[in-house]
Amino acid sequence: MPPLDNLKFGATSPKGYLCPQGSLCLQLEPNQLPYNGTVSFDNIFQSLELVFVVMTANTFTDLMYYTTDSDYLAAALFFAGGIMIMMLWLLNLLIAVITSSFQVIREEGKASAFAAQVKGILSVEEPRLPNRRVSAMKKLYDKTYWFWIIVITYGLICQGSRSSRMSAARGQFINDSEVVVTFILLVEIVLRFAVDWRGFFKSNKNWFDLGLAIITTVILIPPIRTSGQPYAWLTVFQILRIYRLILAVPVTRKLIGLVLGNSSGIGNLMLFVFLITFLMAILAVQLFRGELPPYDPYGNVIHITFFTIYNAFLGMYQILSSENWTINLYNITAFDDARNTAWIGAIFFIGWFVLSNFILVNMFIAVIQENFDVSEDEKRMHQVKSFLNRKELGGSSSQLSLSAIFRFGRARATKDPLDYGPATMEMLLKDAVVKDFLDDEINNSEQPASSTDTPPPEAPSVNPGFLSSIWGRFLSRVWNREPNPFYSNIQFSGRPDEAIDARTMAKEAVSATTQRKKAQREFLARHPNYNVSLFLFKPGNPIRRFCQKIVGPGRGRERFDGVEPNKAVWYAFSAFIYLAIIAMVVLACVTTPLYQKEYFERHTFNVRNWFVWADLAFAVIFTVEAIIKVIADGFFWTPNAYFRSSWGFIDGLVLVTFWVNVVTSLSNDGAVSRAIGFFKALRALRLLNVSDSARDTFHALIIVAGWKILSVRGTRFKF
């Protein structure tokens, strides 16, 4: 507590923080403030420094809390706007510029910016070695692949079961298990050499596994194993076996291949970052050595004092990682303010942060992104696939956007091509795909089938026995089910890693959608009950047709064997549902747990209060909506099944939890009601349908992109 002589009366018209009743508000002199008064918005230079701190989104919350205590509204608006504009927009714009610059370098130089080899805009395949005859022993060894993976998994589980409080028996079991695993893998590497001794040393994987087998065997020698800390460090070689487990999983194998596909470029960039960080550490030592004492005025230790090159390198690396980097900035500006040289430290640290965190760190993203580049032909193929899948399996048309309701009766300035009718869509598909991807006419002449191609003779049919026929039918229904053309992606004959010319792609795009239509018609002919909603309402049922006039297709943009919705009824019904959603969200914001607590303190406790009845009314409204849509287009096993769409799935989940919440509230089970009550907020996702573009963006980013990221499909790699 500073002496009272250093205090003065505070502001006469406070806008934010007020002292408690009976106390006196006083204000410290600037030199008594933290960091010698340099952390403030009192002048343009200090404000510029703190605005940059807000831009970095690191330790800005301290500044925000300080200022909100003084002027809450202005501070809240300033920091919210600063984060949105400077961090979320400007920084991501900088990342986009860096990655696009790398792409330009790769396209112009036909090489990676940090790697010597040509990169695969580039994907030039290495010449394949002549096929060697695989021995029977090698084939037999290959069948034991998963056995070695299981052994490695067992060893890693044993390693992970160590504990500082484990018993001696568990420790002995772990050590014995490691001995067994090590010798099994040593036998495995010997077998691998024996079955393929000619090509053993031509594989980097064999070299690496051989090194691991030798090292992990040597460290089991008693003098090394009982050495304590040295053996603990050497156990890292036992843990390195996990790479085989990672490569055994297809998803992680593809992901590792994408990330490490340009390992030389990443290595060169890491060396470059290390060298430039070391250079900046040398400059920091020359500028700030002797400026900072070991302790600040409050007795706290100053860890980064720049007294040695090692300490300075640690400080520069801390700024590069952005973790609490402002502590170095504030310490230098606070102690150098008395010498009027604080601006030197501020410019130096901010400049290094811009170079390191904004540029160098994001360069890693650009280098890794090189492995995700695809050829132009591959891009065209994905564009055609996305276009056709959007047309055939697009989002639900029953989810009208608010903008569509407000412009009822008026066409959009730019109409989506998918909004036209089926006949126009087919013509658009042929014209757009053919002209945009070919720029000339498609040659419809096909290669005549070779006259020498004769079908192989049919094998004589053998009637299976009774048990065999039952087992065959079971397998055909469970494992070999007929593919559903309504809910399967359009297939192309070419693989993504193959070079396909534009002519072939366009012809396959047109033929694929035609074949899909044909397959759908044939599927319905073989399964006439497939288009029966709830196993009761056939396509010609008057009740089903009445429901179809109220809502749009549950999934897709075209209803199979049904009637189009009545525009006036459809728009009115959608507007009513939107009003119900808005009312439900508003009431959920009002009837918080705190409101309910205060409500029951003023009124007699009764679970059947007005907000529970309001939830019940909303549950009934949304249930009626779901019933209408299910009768119109089916529940799950129909061409336009409502709960097959992403929005339908979300609605179904929310509706179930809504009813559980209402039932538990009526039965006075507050624990369950509180646990699942938050699912009601998911209904507010329907408010994302402000416009068609916002709805499609949400579906593309959250549903489609999220699934593709998890599946990591596409490029194949060999290890």
XYZ file of C-alpha atoms in Angstrom:
719
model
C 0.000 0.000 0.000
C 1.644 3.292 -1.052
C 1.681 6.215 1.398
C -1.314 8.547 1.334
C 0.896 11.420 0.170
C 1.084 9.750 -3.257
C -2.699 9.643 -3.646
C -5.106 12.145 -5.122
C -8.841 12.381 -5.551
C -10.229 10.243 -8.355
C -12.436 11.272 -11.238
C -15.346 13.511 -10.338
C -17.692 11.821 -12.830
C -16.943 8.092 -12.842
C -18.451 6.112 -15.728
C -17.791 2.564 -14.612
C -16.395 1.246 -11.339
C -17.873 2.867 -8.207
C -16.461 2.581 -4.713
C -18.606 0.845 -2.094
C -20.742 3.012 0.151
C -18.779 4.544 3.009
C -15.414 4.404 1.220
C -13.322 7.053 -0.546
C -12.170 6.608 -4.168
C -8.544 7.677 -4.684
C -6.287 7.501 -7.730
C -2.590 6.627 -7.837
C -0.024 8.853 -9.448
C 1.234 7.575 -12.858
C 4.602 6.530 -11.449
C 2.830 4.361 -8.856
C 0.852 2.388 -11.456
C 1.953 -1.098 -12.611
C 4.874 -1.124 -15.066
C 5.641 2.484 -14.193
C 2.411 3.697 -15.813
C 3.429 2.575 -19.307
C 0.524 0.145 -19.703
C -2.214 2.653 -20.397
C -4.070 4.517 -23.137
C -2.845 7.929 -21.958
C -1.031 8.837 -25.197
C -0.973 7.757 -28.813
C 2.222 5.720 -28.554
C 1.186 3.649 -25.547
C -2.253 3.210 -27.090
C -0.669 1.948 -30.306
C 1.331 -0.591 -28.326
C -1.729 -1.887 -26.463
C -3.840 -2.003 -29.613
C -1.210 -4.316 -31.068
C -1.476 -6.472 -27.934
C -5.218 -6.724 -28.561
C -4.473 -7.724 -32.152
C -2.291 -10.609 -30.960
C -5.158 -11.934 -28.779
C -2.659 -12.830 -26.042
C -2.997 -11.343 -22.534
C -5.461 -8.792 -23.896
C -8.043 -9.865 -21.303
C -6.086 -8.120 -18.526
C -6.383 -4.833 -20.412
C -10.053 -5.510 -21.090
C -10.866 -6.132 -17.429
C -8.979 -3.008 -16.355
C -10.860 -0.795 -18.805
C -14.298 -2.374 -18.265
C -13.991 -1.491 -14.560
C -13.635 2.126 -15.686
C -16.059 2.356 -18.622
C -17.833 -0.906 -19.319
C -19.800 -0.114 -22.495
C -17.042 1.678 -24.371
C -14.446 -0.947 -23.391
C -16.705 -3.864 -24.343
C -17.391 -2.389 -27.771
C -13.725 -1.521 -28.339
C -12.315 -4.942 -27.461
C -15.071 -6.864 -29.243
C -14.521 -4.810 -32.399
C -10.737 -5.056 -32.072
C -10.776 -8.843 -31.844
C -13.244 -9.219 -34.713
C -11.518 -6.807 -37.112
C -7.826 -7.050 -36.271
C -7.438 -10.634 -35.097
C -10.157 -12.614 -36.866
C -10.084 -10.665 -40.132
C -6.725 -8.946 -40.641
C -4.580 -11.788 -39.291
C -6.400 -14.411 -41.343
C -6.042 -12.117 -44.354
C -2.298 -12.105 -43.702
C -2.262 -15.919 -43.586
C -4.141 -16.019 -46.887
C -1.585 -13.667 -48.466
C 1.331 -15.789 -47.236
C -0.142 -19.072 -48.469
C -1.110 -17.563 -51.822
C 2.416 -16.148 -52.197
C 3.845 -19.618 -51.660
C 1.436 -20.974 -54.237
C 2.600 -18.389 -56.773
C 6.231 -19.341 -56.080
C 5.429 -23.014 -56.587
C 3.518 -22.383 -59.795
C 6.204 -20.132 -61.276
C 9.232 -22.122 -60.156
C 7.623 -25.571 -60.323
C 9.213 -26.309 -56.964
C 8.599 -25.918 -53.256
C 9.706 -22.664 -51.657
C 11.679 -24.512 -48.950
C 12.451 -27.834 -50.617
C 14.874 -28.716 -53.358
C 12.802 -31.398 -54.989
C 10.100 -30.706 -57.500
C 6.704 -30.847 -55.906
C 3.757 -32.257 -57.400
C 1.956 -29.911 -59.184
C 4.174 -31.992 -59.987
C 3.301 -35.400 -58.985
C 5.741 -37.231 -61.182
C 5.847 -40.884 -60.306
C 9.178 -42.558 -59.808
C 9.994 -45.338 -62.255
C 8.878 -48.617 -60.853
C 11.377 -51.334 -60.292
C 10.881 -54.542 -62.248
C 8.593 -56.915 -60.443
C 10.445 -59.477 -58.386
C 9.009 -62.819 -57.576
C 7.651 -62.883 -54.036
C 8.600 -66.012 -52.167
C 6.112 -68.155 -50.303
C 7.838 -67.307 -47.011
C 7.407 -63.579 -47.718
C 3.696 -64.074 -48.412
C 3.362 -66.060 -45.200
C 5.165 -63.319 -43.256
C 2.913 -60.615 -44.705
C -0.098 -62.415 -43.239
C 1.325 -61.881 -39.742
C 1.229 -58.066 -40.094
C -1.462 -57.486 -37.479
C 0.181 -59.832 -34.967
C 3.183 -57.512 -34.668
C 0.861 -54.518 -34.387
C -0.940 -56.210 -31.490
C 2.393 -56.925 -29.790
C 3.445 -53.271 -30.121
C 0.058 -52.113 -28.816
C 0.405 -54.402 -25.795
C 3.857 -52.994 -25.056
C 2.631 -49.399 -25.267
C -0.311 -50.154 -22.967
C 2.101 -51.619 -20.431
C 4.318 -48.538 -20.705
C 1.292 -46.283 -20.167
C 0.236 -48.162 -17.031
C 3.238 -46.935 -15.041
C 2.454 -44.800 -12.015
C 4.424 -43.096 -9.285
C 2.365 -45.018 -6.720
C 2.274 -48.396 -8.438
C 3.082 -51.529 -6.509
C 6.286 -53.500 -6.904
C 4.323 -56.343 -8.490
C 2.941 -54.073 -11.205
C 6.373 -52.616 -11.888
C 7.855 -56.104 -12.233
C 5.025 -57.127 -14.580
C 5.658 -54.068 -16.780
C 9.396 -54.784 -16.928
C 8.834 -58.433 -17.803
C 6.313 -57.475 -20.478
C 8.816 -55.086 -22.036
C 11.433 -57.843 -22.169
C 8.985 -60.169 -23.917
C 7.861 -57.503 -26.404
C 11.456 -56.540 -27.205
C 12.541 -60.106 -27.972
C 9.399 -60.805 -30.035
C 10.134 -57.761 -32.194
C 13.773 -58.824 -32.429
C 12.601 -62.179 -33.771
C 10.301 -60.289 -36.155
C 13.162 -58.277 -37.657
C 15.200 -61.467 -38.082
C 12.262 -63.105 -39.872
C 11.825 -60.052 -42.063
C 15.469 -60.261 -43.115
C 15.280 -64.017 -43.698
C 12.237 -63.927 -45.970
C 13.506 -60.990 -48.085
C 17.252 -60.641 -47.559
C 17.809 -59.322 -51.098
C 15.517 -56.314 -50.725
C 15.727 -55.832 -46.952
C 18.224 -52.983 -46.969
C 16.478 -51.154 -49.810
C 13.685 -50.049 -47.479
C 14.073 -47.149 -45.050
C 11.411 -48.724 -42.853
C 13.521 -51.869 -42.467
C 16.568 -49.799 -41.522
C 14.593 -47.892 -38.898
C 12.986 -51.014 -37.400
C 16.371 -52.754 -37.337
C 17.856 -49.833 -35.419
C 14.985 -49.855 -32.924
C 15.285 -53.611 -32.427
C 19.033 -53.409 -31.736
C 18.821 -50.395 -29.413
C 15.854 -51.671 -27.398
C 17.622 -55.011 -26.977
C 20.908 -53.448 -25.880
C 19.288 -51.240 -23.233
C 17.916 -54.372 -21.536
C 21.463 -55.324 -20.499
C 21.453 -55.222 -16.649
C 24.063 -52.435 -16.188
C 22.087 -50.150 -18.506
C 18.641 -51.171 -17.263
C 19.564 -50.493 -13.638
C 21.305 -47.197 -14.400
C 18.261 -45.133 -13.393
C 18.004 -41.841 -15.254
C 20.008 -42.909 -18.358
C 17.689 -45.895 -18.888
C 14.652 -43.627 -18.430
C 15.904 -41.449 -21.283
C 16.614 -44.473 -23.492
C 13.046 -45.746 -23.149
C 12.121 -43.199 -25.811
C 13.237 -45.802 -28.362
C 10.634 -48.192 -26.983
C 7.974 -45.535 -27.391
C 9.053 -44.830 -30.982
C 7.497 -48.140 -31.984
C 4.172 -46.336 -31.923
C 4.817 -45.133 -35.468
C 3.879 -48.594 -36.752
C 0.594 -48.401 -34.890
C -0.107 -44.973 -36.418
C 0.644 -46.208 -39.927
C -1.601 -49.243 -39.405
C -4.677 -46.994 -39.184
C -5.667 -45.739 -42.678
C -6.893 -42.336 -41.485
C -3.782 -41.474 -39.477
C -1.528 -42.932 -42.204
C -3.010 -40.574 -44.794
C -2.875 -37.626 -42.411
C 0.773 -38.217 -41.514
C 1.540 -38.589 -45.207
C -0.063 -35.248 -45.970
C 1.674 -33.424 -43.123
C 5.107 -34.973 -43.571
C 4.990 -35.316 -47.331
C 7.266 -32.281 -47.590
C 9.567 -33.169 -44.701
C 12.621 -31.567 -46.299
C 10.769 -28.273 -46.688
C 9.614 -28.353 -43.069
C 13.152 -29.205 -41.917
C 14.657 -26.324 -43.889
C 12.062 -23.939 -42.495
C 12.749 -25.097 -38.911
C 16.450 -24.480 -39.413
C 15.688 -21.040 -40.841
C 13.482 -20.169 -37.839
C 16.169 -21.348 -35.409
C 18.868 -19.257 -37.056
C 16.810 -16.093 -37.248
C 15.706 -16.532 -33.610
C 19.366 -16.877 -32.600
C 20.190 -13.722 -34.567
C 17.428 -11.780 -32.807
C 18.703 -13.069 -29.449
C 22.119 -11.590 -30.214
C 20.507 -8.226 -31.033
C 18.417 -8.382 -27.829
C 21.535 -8.987 -25.718
C 23.222 -5.957 -27.261
C 20.172 -3.752 -26.682
C 18.917 -4.792 -23.241
C 21.785 -6.394 -21.314
C 21.981 -4.736 -17.906
C 18.647 -2.944 -18.282
C 16.526 -5.308 -16.170
C 17.186 -6.206 -12.515
C 16.551 -9.736 -11.180
C 13.377 -8.557 -9.370
C 10.656 -6.044 -10.175
C 9.516 -3.384 -7.652
C 6.928 -5.817 -6.218
C 9.484 -8.547 -5.500
C 8.534 -10.807 -8.407
C 11.318 -12.620 -10.272
C 12.085 -11.368 -13.776
C 13.024 -14.540 -15.628
C 14.043 -12.948 -18.941
C 16.725 -10.339 -18.190
C 18.829 -10.723 -21.390
C 22.015 -11.090 -19.372
C 23.189 -14.102 -21.404
C 22.669 -15.277 -24.961
C 20.823 -18.362 -23.696
C 18.413 -16.278 -21.629
C 17.851 -13.933 -24.567
C 17.160 -16.874 -26.914
C 14.538 -18.156 -24.482
C 12.919 -14.709 -24.423
C 12.880 -14.478 -28.211
C 11.370 -17.948 -28.446
C 8.707 -16.968 -25.908
C 7.719 -14.059 -28.132
C 7.708 -16.330 -31.190
C 5.306 -18.720 -29.440
C 3.191 -15.731 -28.232
C 2.798 -17.317 -24.795
C 2.602 -14.393 -22.312
C 4.950 -12.457 -24.576
C 3.797 -9.094 -23.244
C 5.612 -9.641 -19.920
C 8.924 -9.015 -21.721
C 7.478 -6.016 -23.549
C 6.062 -4.436 -20.381
C 9.231 -5.024 -18.328
C 11.493 -3.344 -20.883
C 9.187 -0.361 -21.451
C 8.684 0.095 -17.698
C 12.398 0.216 -16.815
C 13.495 2.128 -19.934
C 10.796 4.778 -19.573
C 12.973 6.729 -17.136
C 15.691 6.959 -19.832
C 13.194 7.895 -22.563
C 14.234 4.775 -24.535
C 11.126 2.673 -23.968
C 10.159 3.174 -27.601
C 13.240 1.212 -28.724
C 12.187 -1.897 -26.803
C 8.569 -1.552 -27.912
C 9.521 -1.322 -31.602
C 11.996 -4.203 -31.294
C 9.609 -6.622 -29.583
C 6.595 -5.727 -31.708
C 8.670 -6.003 -34.880
C 9.977 -9.423 -33.824
C 6.445 -10.575 -32.960
C 5.208 -9.517 -36.397
C 8.077 -11.311 -38.124
C 8.017 -14.458 -36.006
C 4.405 -15.126 -35.072
C 2.606 -13.505 -38.000
C 4.986 -14.559 -40.779
C 7.377 -17.345 -39.786
C 4.834 -19.446 -37.898
C 2.274 -19.087 -40.683
C 4.910 -20.100 -43.204
C 4.682 -23.573 -41.671
C 1.029 -23.608 -42.697
C 2.012 -22.658 -46.224
C 4.656 -25.401 -46.419
C 2.280 -28.052 -45.073
C -0.381 -26.845 -47.483
C 1.883 -27.785 -50.387
C 1.025 -31.426 -49.728
C -2.671 -30.677 -50.113
C -2.248 -29.175 -53.564
C -3.929 -31.071 -56.354
C -3.599 -30.906 -60.094
C -5.980 -28.906 -62.235
C -7.564 -32.071 -63.610
C -8.192 -33.286 -60.081
C -9.736 -29.943 -59.159
C -12.074 -30.201 -62.117
C -13.103 -33.686 -61.095
C -13.918 -32.544 -57.547
C -15.827 -29.545 -58.899
C -17.954 -31.766 -61.100
C -18.575 -34.178 -58.209
C -19.526 -31.373 -55.834
C -21.854 -29.846 -58.412
C -23.634 -33.110 -59.105
C -23.857 -34.116 -55.436
C -25.253 -30.700 -54.588
C -27.868 -31.153 -57.260
C -28.791 -34.720 -56.394
C -28.212 -34.791 -52.635
C -28.532 -31.132 -51.748
C -29.808 -29.836 -48.447
C -33.437 -29.915 -47.573
C -35.637 -27.600 -49.610
C -38.266 -27.704 -46.873
C -36.081 -25.364 -44.812
C -37.071 -22.028 -46.305
C -34.789 -19.139 -45.505
C -36.103 -15.944 -43.931
C -35.007 -13.982 -46.981
C -37.069 -16.313 -49.181
C -40.134 -15.702 -47.024
C -39.688 -11.930 -47.095
C -39.302 -11.833 -50.875
C -42.417 -13.968 -51.410
C -43.576 -13.594 -54.998
C -40.380 -11.851 -56.102
C -37.482 -13.578 -57.817
C -33.903 -13.126 -56.697
C -31.607 -10.906 -58.699
C -29.268 -13.844 -59.278
C -31.091 -17.125 -59.328
C -29.268 -20.279 -58.363
C -29.022 -22.685 -61.313
C -30.235 -25.440 -59.015
C -33.542 -23.633 -58.531
C -34.646 -24.329 -62.086
C -36.707 -27.331 -63.038
C -35.353 -30.832 -63.654
C -35.419 -30.572 -67.461
C -33.628 -27.216 -67.405
C -31.173 -28.627 -64.888
C -30.274 -31.528 -67.144
C -29.719 -29.170 -70.070
C -27.644 -26.854 -67.874
C -25.566 -29.785 -66.701
C -24.737 -30.879 -70.209
C -24.025 -27.371 -71.478
C -22.059 -26.107 -68.488
C -19.993 -29.192 -67.894
C -19.256 -29.805 -71.536
C -18.502 -26.211 -72.549
C -16.716 -25.092 -69.392
C -14.538 -28.143 -69.090
C -14.034 -28.951 -72.759
C -14.441 -25.687 -74.664
C -15.374 -27.753 -77.679
C -17.857 -30.368 -78.717
C -17.826 -33.812 -77.203
C -17.063 -36.566 -79.573
C -19.850 -39.034 -78.961
C -18.252 -41.777 -80.965
C -17.322 -44.663 -78.731
C -14.643 -47.212 -79.302
C -16.283 -50.355 -80.692
C -16.036 -53.310 -78.452
C -13.407 -55.789 -79.451
C -14.873 -58.692 -81.317
C -12.419 -60.985 -79.655
C -13.847 -60.260 -76.230
C -15.976 -63.250 -75.439
C -17.647 -63.815 -72.129
C -16.122 -66.582 -70.043
C -18.038 -69.804 -69.875
C -20.502 -69.928 -67.048
C -19.747 -72.260 -64.227
C -22.264 -75.002 -63.588
C -24.815 -73.967 -60.995
C -24.937 -75.884 -57.754
C -27.974 -75.635 -55.492
C -26.909 -75.028 -51.882
C -28.337 -76.958 -48.968
C -30.939 -75.654 -46.550
C -28.522 -74.282 -43.942
C -26.200 -72.896 -46.624
C -29.076 -71.048 -48.295
C -30.155 -69.480 -44.975
C -26.596 -68.407 -44.234
C -26.228 -66.996 -47.745
C -29.388 -64.932 -47.448
C -28.225 -63.605 -44.080
C -24.859 -62.543 -45.485
C -26.455 -60.931 -48.521
C -28.776 -58.872 -46.338
C -26.160 -57.809 -43.798
C -22.874 -57.595 -45.701
C -23.778 -57.540 -49.391
C -26.796 -55.318 -49.368
C -27.853 -53.700 -52.606
C -26.478 -50.135 -52.840
C -29.131 -47.452 -52.497
C -28.903 -45.052 -55.481
C -30.846 -42.385 -53.570
C -28.239 -42.039 -50.807
C -24.944 -42.818 -52.512
C -22.426 -40.503 -54.109
C -22.042 -40.330 -57.864
C -19.279 -42.680 -58.920
C -16.606 -41.927 -61.500
C -14.412 -44.553 -63.040
C -11.240 -42.515 -62.700
C -9.386 -42.372 -59.396
C -8.280 -39.020 -57.935
C -4.625 -39.903 -58.292
C -4.943 -40.659 -61.979
C -4.482 -38.113 -64.742
C -7.859 -37.701 -66.448
C -8.382 -35.386 -69.355
C -11.222 -32.879 -69.387
C -13.074 -34.653 -72.191
C -13.308 -37.901 -70.216
C -14.413 -36.083 -67.073
C -17.207 -34.227 -68.814
C -18.482 -37.357 -70.525
C -18.416 -39.246 -67.229
C -20.181 -36.373 -65.454
C -23.056 -36.401 -67.917
C -23.313 -40.179 -68.047
C -23.007 -40.568 -64.263
C -26.054 -38.429 -63.520
C -28.012 -40.226 -66.247
C -27.074 -43.612 -64.841
C -28.024 -42.434 -61.377
C -31.511 -41.466 -62.541
C -31.882 -44.827 -64.250
C -30.692 -46.693 -61.163
C -33.187 -44.828 -58.992
C -36.079 -45.759 -61.263
C -34.983 -49.389 -61.359
C -34.584 -49.452 -57.576
C -38.129 -48.189 -57.070
C -39.395 -50.765 -59.569
C -37.730 -53.572 -57.599
C -38.780 -52.141 -54.231
C -42.201 -50.512 -54.692
C -42.702 -50.184 -50.924
C -39.553 -48.079 -50.546
C -41.478 -44.870 -51.272
C -44.155 -45.576 -48.651
C -43.854 -43.188 -45.700
C -44.303 -44.797 -42.281
C -45.270 -48.035 -44.117
C -48.781 -46.573 -44.474
C -48.887 -43.657 -46.879
C -48.236 -44.517 -50.514
C -47.323 -41.812 -53.078
C -50.954 -41.423 -54.133
C -52.377 -41.284 -50.604
C -54.503 -38.104 -50.200
C -53.216 -37.470 -46.660
C -49.619 -37.680 -47.853
C -50.284 -35.392 -50.802
C -51.988 -32.910 -48.471
C -48.877 -32.856 -46.247
C -46.648 -32.482 -49.311
C -48.516 -29.307 -50.240
C -47.626 -27.808 -46.839
C -43.840 -28.425 -46.839
C -41.053 -28.832 -49.363
C -39.020 -32.022 -49.947
C -37.489 -33.393 -46.769
C -34.188 -34.014 -48.552
C -32.945 -32.970 -51.952
C -34.374 -30.400 -54.304
C -36.741 -32.610 -56.236
C -39.553 -34.725 -54.785
C -39.839 -38.226 -56.240
C -43.356 -39.230 -57.274
C -45.043 -36.483 -55.296
C -46.690 -33.094 -55.590
C -45.041 -29.721 -55.292
C -45.916 -27.645 -52.204
C -48.497 -24.901 -52.400
C -46.404 -21.762 -52.289
C -48.748 -19.678 -50.121
C -49.356 -22.461 -47.581
C -45.690 -23.463 -47.517
C -44.468 -19.922 -46.874
C -47.144 -19.248 -44.227
C -46.348 -22.496 -42.394
C -42.591 -21.755 -42.467
C -43.171 -18.227 -41.177
C -45.241 -19.617 -38.288
C -42.463 -22.091 -37.393
C -39.888 -19.299 -37.454
C -42.029 -17.215 -35.102
C -42.294 -20.194 -32.751
C -38.511 -20.679 -32.827
C -37.869 -17.007 -32.089
C -40.388 -17.053 -29.224
C -38.822 -20.229 -27.808
C -35.306 -18.738 -27.932
C -36.452 -15.504 -26.286
C -38.229 -17.390 -23.488
C -35.174 -19.598 -22.987
C -33.082 -16.437 -22.526
C -35.588 -15.065 -19.992
C -36.352 -18.202 -17.961
C -32.803 -18.861 -16.830
C -32.132 -21.011 -13.739
C -31.632 -17.803 -11.752
C -35.021 -16.509 -12.920
C -36.674 -19.778 -11.927
C -35.045 -19.644 -8.480
C -36.301 -16.100 -7.883
C -39.728 -17.027 -9.317
C -40.186 -19.880 -6.852
C -39.069 -17.639 -3.980
C -41.923 -15.243 -4.780
C -44.543 -17.868 -5.678
C -45.637 -21.207 -4.330
C -43.434 -23.954 -5.739
C -45.215 -25.828 -8.500
C -43.614 -27.666 -11.385
C -46.632 -26.918 -13.562
C -45.795 -23.232 -13.867
C -46.196 -21.049 -16.921
C -42.734 -21.650 -18.464
C -43.146 -25.435 -18.288
C -46.495 -25.145 -20.066
C -44.827 -22.859 -22.622
C -42.200 -25.537 -23.291
C -44.973 -28.090 -23.653
C -46.725 -25.888 -26.206
C -43.510 -25.510 -28.237
C -42.910 -29.265 -28.081
C -46.402 -29.875 -29.484
C -45.869 -27.333 -32.289
C -42.563 -28.836 -33.386
C -43.947 -32.360 -33.092
C -46.787 -31.460 -35.443
C -44.234 -29.989 -37.846
C -42.158 -33.195 -37.736
C -45.244 -35.391 -38.254
C -46.268 -33.403 -41.326
C -42.785 -33.672 -42.831
C -42.481 -37.380 -42.017
C -45.864 -38.168 -43.598
C -44.971 -36.075 -46.651
C -41.534 -37.572 -47.322
C -40.963 -40.471 -44.963
C -38.973 -41.038 -41.819
C -35.705 -42.630 -42.933
C -36.136 -45.281 -45.662
C -37.692 -43.212 -48.448
C -36.232 -41.235 -51.386
C -36.750 -37.850 -49.673
C -36.592 -39.005 -46.044
C -36.814 -36.024 -43.690
C -34.407 -37.355 -41.077
C -31.821 -38.163 -43.759
C -31.035 -34.461 -44.145
C -28.671 -32.645 -41.798
C -31.370 -30.217 -40.663
C -33.844 -33.061 -40.149
C -31.343 -34.925 -37.980
C -30.793 -31.829 -35.825
C -34.551 -31.291 -35.545
C -35.086 -34.912 -34.517
C -32.412 -34.730 -31.829
C -33.796 -31.485 -30.448
C -37.374 -32.753 -30.514
C -36.528 -35.880 -28.504
C -34.591 -33.910 -25.895
C -37.374 -31.307 -25.848
C -39.932 -33.910 -24.839
C -37.597 -35.454 -22.258
C -37.092 -31.992 -20.795
C -40.853 -31.347 -20.598
C -41.644 -34.765 -19.093
C -38.909 -34.482 -16.468
C -40.071 -30.956 -15.602
C -43.651 -32.143 -15.115
C -42.417 -35.048 -12.981
C -40.233 -32.700 -10.905
C -36.958 -34.370 -11.901
C -34.800 -31.269 -11.973
C -31.466 -33.062 -12.418
C -32.398 -34.688 -15.737
C -34.190 -31.559 -16.912
C -31.123 -29.414 -16.274
C -28.786 -31.975 -17.890
C -30.538 -32.033 -21.276
C -32.273 -28.663 -21.238
C -29.453 -27.065 -23.194
C -30.436 -29.145 -26.256
C -33.320 -26.715 -26.736
C -30.784 -24.147 -27.867
C -29.977 -26.285 -30.916
C -33.386 -25.353 -32.277
C -31.962 -21.848 -32.669
C -29.744 -23.238 -35.425
C -32.772 -22.887 -37.651
C -32.287 -19.139 -37.303
C -29.132 -19.549 -39.408
C -31.510 -19.719 -42.356
C -31.457 -15.958 -42.629
C -30.448 -16.442 -46.236
C -29.800 -19.307 -48.590
C -26.095 -18.515 -48.699
C -25.806 -18.540 -44.883
C -27.593 -21.887 -44.721
C -25.407 -23.400 -47.437
C -22.257 -22.016 -45.794
C -23.185 -23.597 -42.464
C -23.872 -26.923 -44.140
C -20.640 -26.801 -46.152
C -18.394 -25.757 -43.252
C -19.874 -27.696 -40.337
C -21.404 -30.793 -41.903
C -19.567 -31.493 -45.150
C -16.116 -30.072 -44.342
C -16.158 -31.511 -40.824
C -16.880 -34.987 -42.117
C -14.192 -34.740 -44.796
C -11.624 -33.578 -42.247
C -12.433 -36.543 -40.021
C -12.357 -39.027 -42.855
C -9.223 -37.526 -44.517
C -10.090 -39.116 -47.799
C -8.241 -38.546 -51.050
C -4.525 -38.904 -51.506
C -2.868 -42.254 -51.003
C 0.651 -42.671 -49.694
C 3.071 -45.547 -49.495
C 5.392 -46.155 -46.564
